[in-house]
Amino acid sequence: MKPIIDILDERLTAAMNQATGRQDCAALLRSATDPKFGDYQANGVMALAKQVKVNPRDLAQKVVDCLKWEEICEPPEIAGPGFINLRLKTDFIVDTLLKINAKHECLGIDTTNNPKKIVVDFSSPNIAKEMHVGHLRSTIIGDAICRMLEFEGHTVKRQNHIGDWGRQFGRVILGLWHMCMAKQHIKEDQLDSTVYYYQSELRELEESAQDKSTLEAICKRIRDRHKEDWEKDSEGKDNPSSGEKFFHPFLDDLQNRNPRELWPDFLAAYQYVNRLEDSLTDMGMDIPIRMRDPQKDTWIIKSIPYESLSRHITTMLQNIDHPDNEQEKKAWQRITDISLDHCREVYDLLNVKITDEHFDYEVVRGESYYRKMLPAVVNDLKKMGLAVESDGAMCVFPAGFKNKEGNPLPLIIQKSDGAHLYATTDLAAVRFRVDQLEAKRIVYVTGAPQALHFEMFFAVARQAGWANDDVDLVHVTFGSVLGEDGRPLKTRSGENIKLRDLLEEAVQKARSVVEEKNPDLDDQTKQDIARAVGIGAVKYADYSTNRNSDYIFSFDRMLSLEGNTAPYMQYAYARVKSIEQKAEDKHVNIEAELADMKQLTLDDPAELDLARYLIRYGEAIESASQDCRPNYLTQYLYDLAQKFSAFYNACPVLDAGPDKRPTRLLLCDLTARTIRHGLTDLLGIEVVEQM
RNA sequence: GUCCCCGUAGCUCAAUGGAUAGAGCGUUGGCCUCCGGAGCCAAAGGCUAGAGGUUCGAGUCCUCUCGGGGACGCCA
């Protein structure tokens, strides 16, 4: 079925064209601002009257005279300075409800007649970092956008543009190497109760931060051992540090281990590398490295500053696909696996699908995916004359952007050391998405601070002709999650709050509420409810604010069960389900009563109020999807739940007479279906039958 | 310094240029012989930070001021 608002808008527009003899009228049909004005109001007549210089109320009357409304609306009313107010006929509402009942799988909503291929780039966490609150919004807003677009009938390609390339690359490999070596330093019989050196030495480094000489002694000790381990690892081989003895077997063994157990260790080792490198600055310590002698094609050993070791690995591995770098490539792949597994755990909790196993196409295409396309991006921009060298770096200066000095602002695509940046990767990705994925719209869900980057990068993509006018480029921004103090949400010690911890706390808090309200449920049921309510509360709280606003994160409010929250919605749903369960006791066969319904009796104001709102679900989806604003959808669902509650209070269902009961059962059924569809199918929030 | 976002009830948040700016929490007062009271109904609470402007009409668009946050060349 076509949305009612669209039908009326078309008719109003036609009537306005007819009344004025023009072709360019806009009815501006909107939801009525107040129920006393009816269901819809047309705002366009007033502007039109101004243009054609006639009295707006007179024009409104003319428009109404030309308008076909009879089978849909009560007689239109002209109000105020020239509004045309439309109220749906009860018969029309009845008709529509019956049609929805006949097609209740899609709730009477048609798919779009203009389906597009749309890429949605979201979540995109950084490898080697635990997912934290900062990833919450992109992940769930992006997911909701995809779900809405998919429901509308678009072909959506989800892309998880993970940060798996670039500067931290060398450090993560070093981290894994330390994990390997630390294990070697542990005797077999100590394995249970032991502390790995990267754990104990991290503490030492932190504690001695202010004491230069102690710090140097620690670093020297670490360096000496590092060197020794490195040499031992290639014992008996002419290929230095080939990793034959320890590292390769370690990496192979990792494949057989549970990534979930490895993750904390890896994080600790990575943190160790970061700390160590920061500590080493200006200490003048060296470490040997191996490199290919390009002349003789043999390995040579060279000394470099210890603190630049990871940077060396990073630059060397610009060429990761070379056979010489197999060890590093393998290490990097293991880390990606381990890290993605951690993400997967969070995604599962959030009920978000943004990894490969859920789809028949590659979802996780991180920065590394585009690595081979980067030189071409730079070269092509150079050839076009768009990229020029500036202070040793390759830059594009898109028109209209200025820096602090008022000079043209560069988008840097290649650093002076030859390395590429995220702008380069973004450009390669946009090319890939337009050419290979045939995207007609690309949606980037990232925080507002990156707005300038996207503006510039879009401008360059357009200038280069990689995204022409037939491709929409959209940056969906969002605000920050704040703590109760109004500052960005952090732990007391100032660290990012781990997303998994946050979600687990939400489930735990929800559990204690369930425990209190409904102590007789069995343990598994309680846990299922706690999970649906806890996770749902976090997601719903996010969705229900304007995404551009910052919002203050509060477990108490989001779990408070009153107001516009997930628990309230879930409760409304559970109450309907409860009626269904009770039906059997009262010998009411719901299916039989709903099947093949021909007529409804909408007598009670609460029934009518609920009914007229139920048929407008599609409008809510349309507006939420259009602007990528899930809060339009939550607002609709909340209003719907409130109207249902009012109806529930005023109108007995199971005890109603046979003349009223089928209607009321239908209202219950469609309310439940709509809430479940909105919550679960579009927002990924579970509903529960009881709570 | 330039640019971007924000400033709405005591608090947390809404408001697709439209009519008298809405919810929830909190406050006050009603409503269970009845399907889940985790509910419903109602009241009080506002110069939409301030000043100009555009418009038939401005919380929304433009200009300025004040206050908060963020971005602005080799991180992402």
Coordinates of N, CA and C in Angstrom, one line a residue, chain A residues 388-496:
Chain A
V388 N 49.7 17.9 -5.5 CA 51.0 18.6 -5.7 C 51.8 18.4 -4.4
E389 N 53.2 18.5 -4.6 CA 54.0 18.4 -3.4 C 54.1 19.7 -2.6
S390 N 54.0 19.5 -1.3 CA 54.1 20.7 -0.5 C 54.8 20.3 0.8
D391 N 55.9 20.9 1.1 CA 56.7 20.5 2.3 C 57.1 19.1 2.3
G392 N 57.3 18.5 1.1 CA 57.7 17.1 1.0 C 56.5 16.1 1.0
A393 N 55.3 16.6 1.3 CA 54.2 15.7 1.3 C 53.3 15.9 0.1
M394 N 52.6 14.9 -0.4 CA 51.7 15.0 -1.5 C 50.4 15.5 -1.0
C395 N 49.9 16.6 -1.6 CA 48.7 17.1 -1.0 C 47.7 17.5 -2.2
V396 N 46.4 17.4 -1.9 CA 45.4 18.0 -2.7 C 44.8 19.2 -2.0
F397 N 44.6 20.3 -2.7 CA 44.0 21.4 -2.1 C 42.6 21.7 -2.7
P398 N 41.6 21.1 -2.1 CA 40.3 21.3 -2.7 C 39.9 22.7 -2.4
A399 N 39.1 23.3 -3.4 CA 38.7 24.7 -3.3 C 37.9 25.0 -2.1
G400 N 38.0 26.1 -1.5 CA 37.1 26.5 -0.4 C 37.5 26.2 1.0
F401 N 38.7 25.6 1.1 CA 39.1 25.2 2.5 C 40.4 26.0 2.9
K402 N 40.3 26.6 4.1 CA 41.4 27.4 4.5 C 41.9 26.9 5.9
N403 N 43.2 27.1 6.1 CA 43.8 26.7 7.4 C 43.9 28.0 8.3
K404 N 44.5 27.8 9.4 CA 44.5 28.9 10.4 C 45.1 30.2 9.8
E405 N 46.1 30.1 8.9 CA 46.7 31.3 8.4 C 45.9 31.9 7.2
G406 N 44.8 31.2 6.8 CA 44.1 31.7 5.7 C 44.6 31.2 4.4
N407 N 45.5 30.2 4.4 CA 46.0 29.6 3.2 C 45.2 28.4 2.9
P408 N 45.4 27.9 1.6 CA 44.6 26.7 1.2 C 44.9 25.5 2.2
L409 N 43.9 24.8 2.5 CA 44.1 23.7 3.4 C 44.3 22.4 2.7
P410 N 45.3 21.6 3.0 CA 45.6 20.4 2.2 C 44.9 19.2 2.8
L411 N 44.6 18.3 1.8 CA 44.2 16.9 2.2 C 45.5 16.2 1.8
I412 N 46.2 15.7 2.9 CA 47.5 15.0 2.6 C 47.2 13.6 2.2
I413 N 47.8 13.2 1.1 CA 47.5 11.8 0.7 C 48.8 11.0 0.7
Q414 N 50.0 11.6 0.9 CA 51.2 10.9 1.1 C 52.2 11.7 1.9
K415 N 52.6 11.0 3.0 CA 53.5 11.7 3.9 C 54.9 11.9 3.2
S416 N 55.7 12.8 3.8 CA 57.1 13.0 3.2 C 57.9 11.7 3.3
D417 N 57.6 10.8 4.2 CA 58.4 9.5 4.2 C 57.8 8.5 3.2
G418 N 56.8 8.9 2.5 CA 56.2 8.0 1.5 C 55.0 7.2 2.0
A419 N 54.7 7.3 3.3 CA 53.6 6.5 3.8 C 52.3 7.2 3.4
H420 N 51.3 6.3 3.2 CA 49.9 6.8 2.9 C 49.1 7.1 4.1
L421 N 48.1 7.8 4.0 CA 47.2 8.2 5.2 C 45.8 7.7 5.0
Y422 N 45.0 8.1 6.0 CA 43.6 7.6 5.9 C 42.9 8.3 4.8
A423 N 43.3 9.5 4.4 CA 42.7 10.1 3.3 C 42.9 9.3 2.0
T424 N 44.1 8.8 1.9 CA 44.4 8.0 0.7 C 43.6 6.7 0.7
T425 N 43.5 6.1 1.8 CA 42.7 4.9 1.9 C 41.2 5.2 1.6
D426 N 40.7 6.3 2.1 CA 39.3 6.6 1.9 C 39.1 6.9 0.4
L427 N 40.0 7.5 -0.2 CA 39.9 7.7 -1.7 C 39.9 6.4 -2.4
A428 N 40.8 5.5 -2.1 CA 40.8 4.2 -2.7 C 39.5 3.5 -2.5
A429 N 39.0 3.6 -1.3 CA 37.8 2.9 -1.0 C 36.6 3.5 -1.7
V430 N 36.5 4.8 -1.9 CA 35.4 5.3 -2.6 C 35.4 4.9 -4.1
R431 N 36.6 4.8 -4.6 CA 36.7 4.3 -6.0 C 36.2 2.9 -6.1
F432 N 36.7 2.1 -5.2 CA 36.3 0.7 -5.1 C 34.8 0.5 -5.0
R433 N 34.2 1.3 -4.1 CA 32.8 1.2 -3.8 C 32.0 1.6 -5.0
V434 N 32.4 2.7 -5.7 CA 31.7 3.1 -6.9 C 31.9 2.2 -8.0
D435 N 33.1 1.8 -8.3 CA 33.4 1.0 -9.5 C 33.0 -0.5 -9.3
Q436 N 33.4 -1.1 -8.2 CA 33.2 -2.5 -8.0 C 31.9 -2.8 -7.3
L437 N 31.6 -2.1 -6.3 CA 30.3 -2.4 -5.6 C 29.1 -1.6 -6.3
E438 N 29.4 -0.8 -7.2 CA 28.4 0.0 -7.9 C 27.5 0.8 -7.0
A439 N 28.1 1.4 -6.0 CA 27.3 2.1 -5.0 C 26.7 3.4 -5.7
K440 N 25.4 3.7 -5.4 CA 24.9 4.9 -5.8 C 24.7 5.9 -4.6
R441 N 25.0 5.3 -3.5 CA 25.0 6.1 -2.3 C 26.0 5.5 -1.3
I442 N 26.8 6.3 -0.7 CA 27.8 5.8 0.3 C 27.6 6.6 1.6
V443 N 27.2 5.8 2.6 CA 26.9 6.5 3.9 C 28.1 6.2 4.9
Y444 N 28.7 7.2 5.4 CA 29.8 7.0 6.4 C 29.2 7.4 7.8
V445 N 29.2 6.5 8.7 CA 28.8 6.7 10.0 C 29.9 6.9 11.0
T446 N 30.4 8.1 11.1 CA 31.5 8.4 12.0 C 31.2 9.7 12.8
G447 N 32.0 9.9 13.9 CA 31.7 11.0 14.8 C 31.8 12.4 14.1
A448 N 31.2 13.4 14.7 CA 31.2 14.7 14.1 C 32.6 15.3 14.0
P449 N 33.5 15.0 14.9 CA 34.8 15.6 14.7 C 35.5 15.4 13.4
Q450 N 35.1 14.4 12.7 CA 35.7 14.1 11.4 C 35.0 14.8 10.2
A451 N 34.1 15.7 10.6 CA 33.3 16.4 9.5 C 34.1 17.0 8.5
L452 N 35.2 17.7 8.9 CA 36.0 18.5 8.0 C 36.7 17.5 7.0
H453 N 37.3 16.4 7.6 CA 37.9 15.4 6.8 C 37.0 14.9 5.7
F454 N 35.8 14.6 6.0 CA 34.9 14.1 5.0 C 34.5 15.1 4.0
E455 N 34.3 16.3 4.4 CA 34.0 17.4 3.5 C 35.1 17.5 2.4
M456 N 36.3 17.5 2.9 CA 37.5 17.6 2.0 C 37.6 16.4 1.1
F457 N 37.5 15.3 1.7 CA 37.7 14.0 1.0 C 36.6 13.8 0.0
F458 N 35.4 14.2 0.3 CA 34.3 14.2 -0.7 C 34.6 15.1 -1.9
A459 N 35.1 16.3 -1.5 CA 35.4 17.3 -2.5 C 36.4 16.8 -3.5
V460 N 37.4 16.1 -3.0 CA 38.5 15.6 -3.8 C 38.0 14.4 -4.7
A461 N 37.1 13.6 -4.1 CA 36.5 12.4 -4.8 C 35.7 13.0 -6.0
R462 N 35.0 14.0 -5.8 CA 34.2 14.6 -6.8 C 35.1 15.2 -7.9
Q463 N 36.1 16.0 -7.5 CA 37.0 16.6 -8.4 C 37.7 15.6 -9.3
A464 N 38.1 14.5 -8.7 CA 38.8 13.5 -9.4 C 37.9 12.7 -10.3
G465 N 36.6 12.9 -10.1 CA 35.6 12.2 -10.9 C 35.4 10.7 -10.5
W466 N 35.8 10.4 -9.3 CA 35.7 9.1 -8.7 C 34.3 8.9 -8.1
A467 N 33.7 10.0 -7.8 CA 32.3 9.9 -7.3 C 31.6 11.0 -8.1
N468 N 30.8 10.7 -9.1 CA 30.1 11.7 -9.9 C 28.8 12.1 -9.2
D469 N 28.0 12.9 -9.9 CA 26.8 13.5 -9.3 C 25.7 12.4 -9.1
D470 N 25.9 11.3 -9.8 CA 24.9 10.2 -9.6 C 25.2 9.4 -8.4
V471 N 26.2 9.7 -7.6 CA 26.5 9.0 -6.4 C 26.4 10.0 -5.2
D472 N 25.6 9.6 -4.2 CA 25.4 10.4 -3.0 C 26.5 10.1 -2.1
L473 N 27.2 11.0 -1.5 CA 28.2 10.8 -0.5 C 27.6 11.4 0.8
V474 N 27.4 10.6 1.8 CA 26.7 11.2 3.0 C 27.6 10.9 4.3
H475 N 27.8 11.9 5.0 CA 28.5 11.7 6.3 C 27.4 11.8 7.4
V476 N 27.1 10.7 8.0 CA 26.2 10.7 9.1 C 27.0 10.9 10.4
T477 N 26.8 12.1 11.0 CA 27.6 12.4 12.2 C 26.8 12.1 13.4
F478 N 27.5 12.1 14.5 CA 26.8 11.9 15.8 C 27.6 12.5 16.9
G479 N 26.9 12.9 18.0 CA 27.6 13.5 19.1 C 28.2 12.5 20.1
S480 N 28.7 13.0 21.2 CA 29.5 12.2 22.1 C 28.6 11.6 23.2
V481 N 29.0 10.5 23.8 CA 28.4 10.0 24.9 C 29.1 10.5 26.2
L482 N 28.3 11.2 27.0 CA 28.9 11.9 28.1 C 28.6 11.2 29.4
G483 N 29.4 11.4 30.4 CA 29.2 10.9 31.8 C 28.2 11.8 32.5
E484 N 27.9 11.4 33.7 CA 27.0 12.2 34.5 C 27.5 13.6 34.8
D485 N 28.8 13.8 34.7 CA 29.4 15.1 34.9 C 29.4 16.0 33.6
G486 N 28.9 15.4 32.6 CA 28.8 16.2 31.3 C 30.1 16.2 30.5
R487 N 31.1 15.4 31.0 CA 32.3 15.2 30.3 C 32.3 13.9 29.5
P488 N 33.1 13.8 28.5 CA 33.0 12.5 27.7 C 33.2 11.3 28.7
L489 N 32.4 10.3 28.5 CA 32.3 9.2 29.4 C 33.7 8.4 29.5
K490 N 34.2 8.4 30.7 CA 35.5 7.7 31.0 C 35.4 7.0 32.3
T491 N 36.4 6.2 32.6 CA 36.4 5.6 33.9 C 37.0 6.7 34.8
R492 N 37.0 6.3 36.1 CA 37.5 7.3 37.1 C 38.9 7.7 36.8
S493 N 39.7 6.7 36.4 CA 41.1 7.0 36.1 C 41.3 7.6 34.7
G494 N 40.2 7.9 34.1 CA 40.4 8.7 32.8 C 40.5 7.8 31.6
E495 N 40.3 6.5 31.7 CA 40.5 5.6 30.5 C 39.1 5.4 29.9
N496 N 39.2 5.0 28.6 CA 38.0 4.7 27.9 C 37.3 3.5 28.6

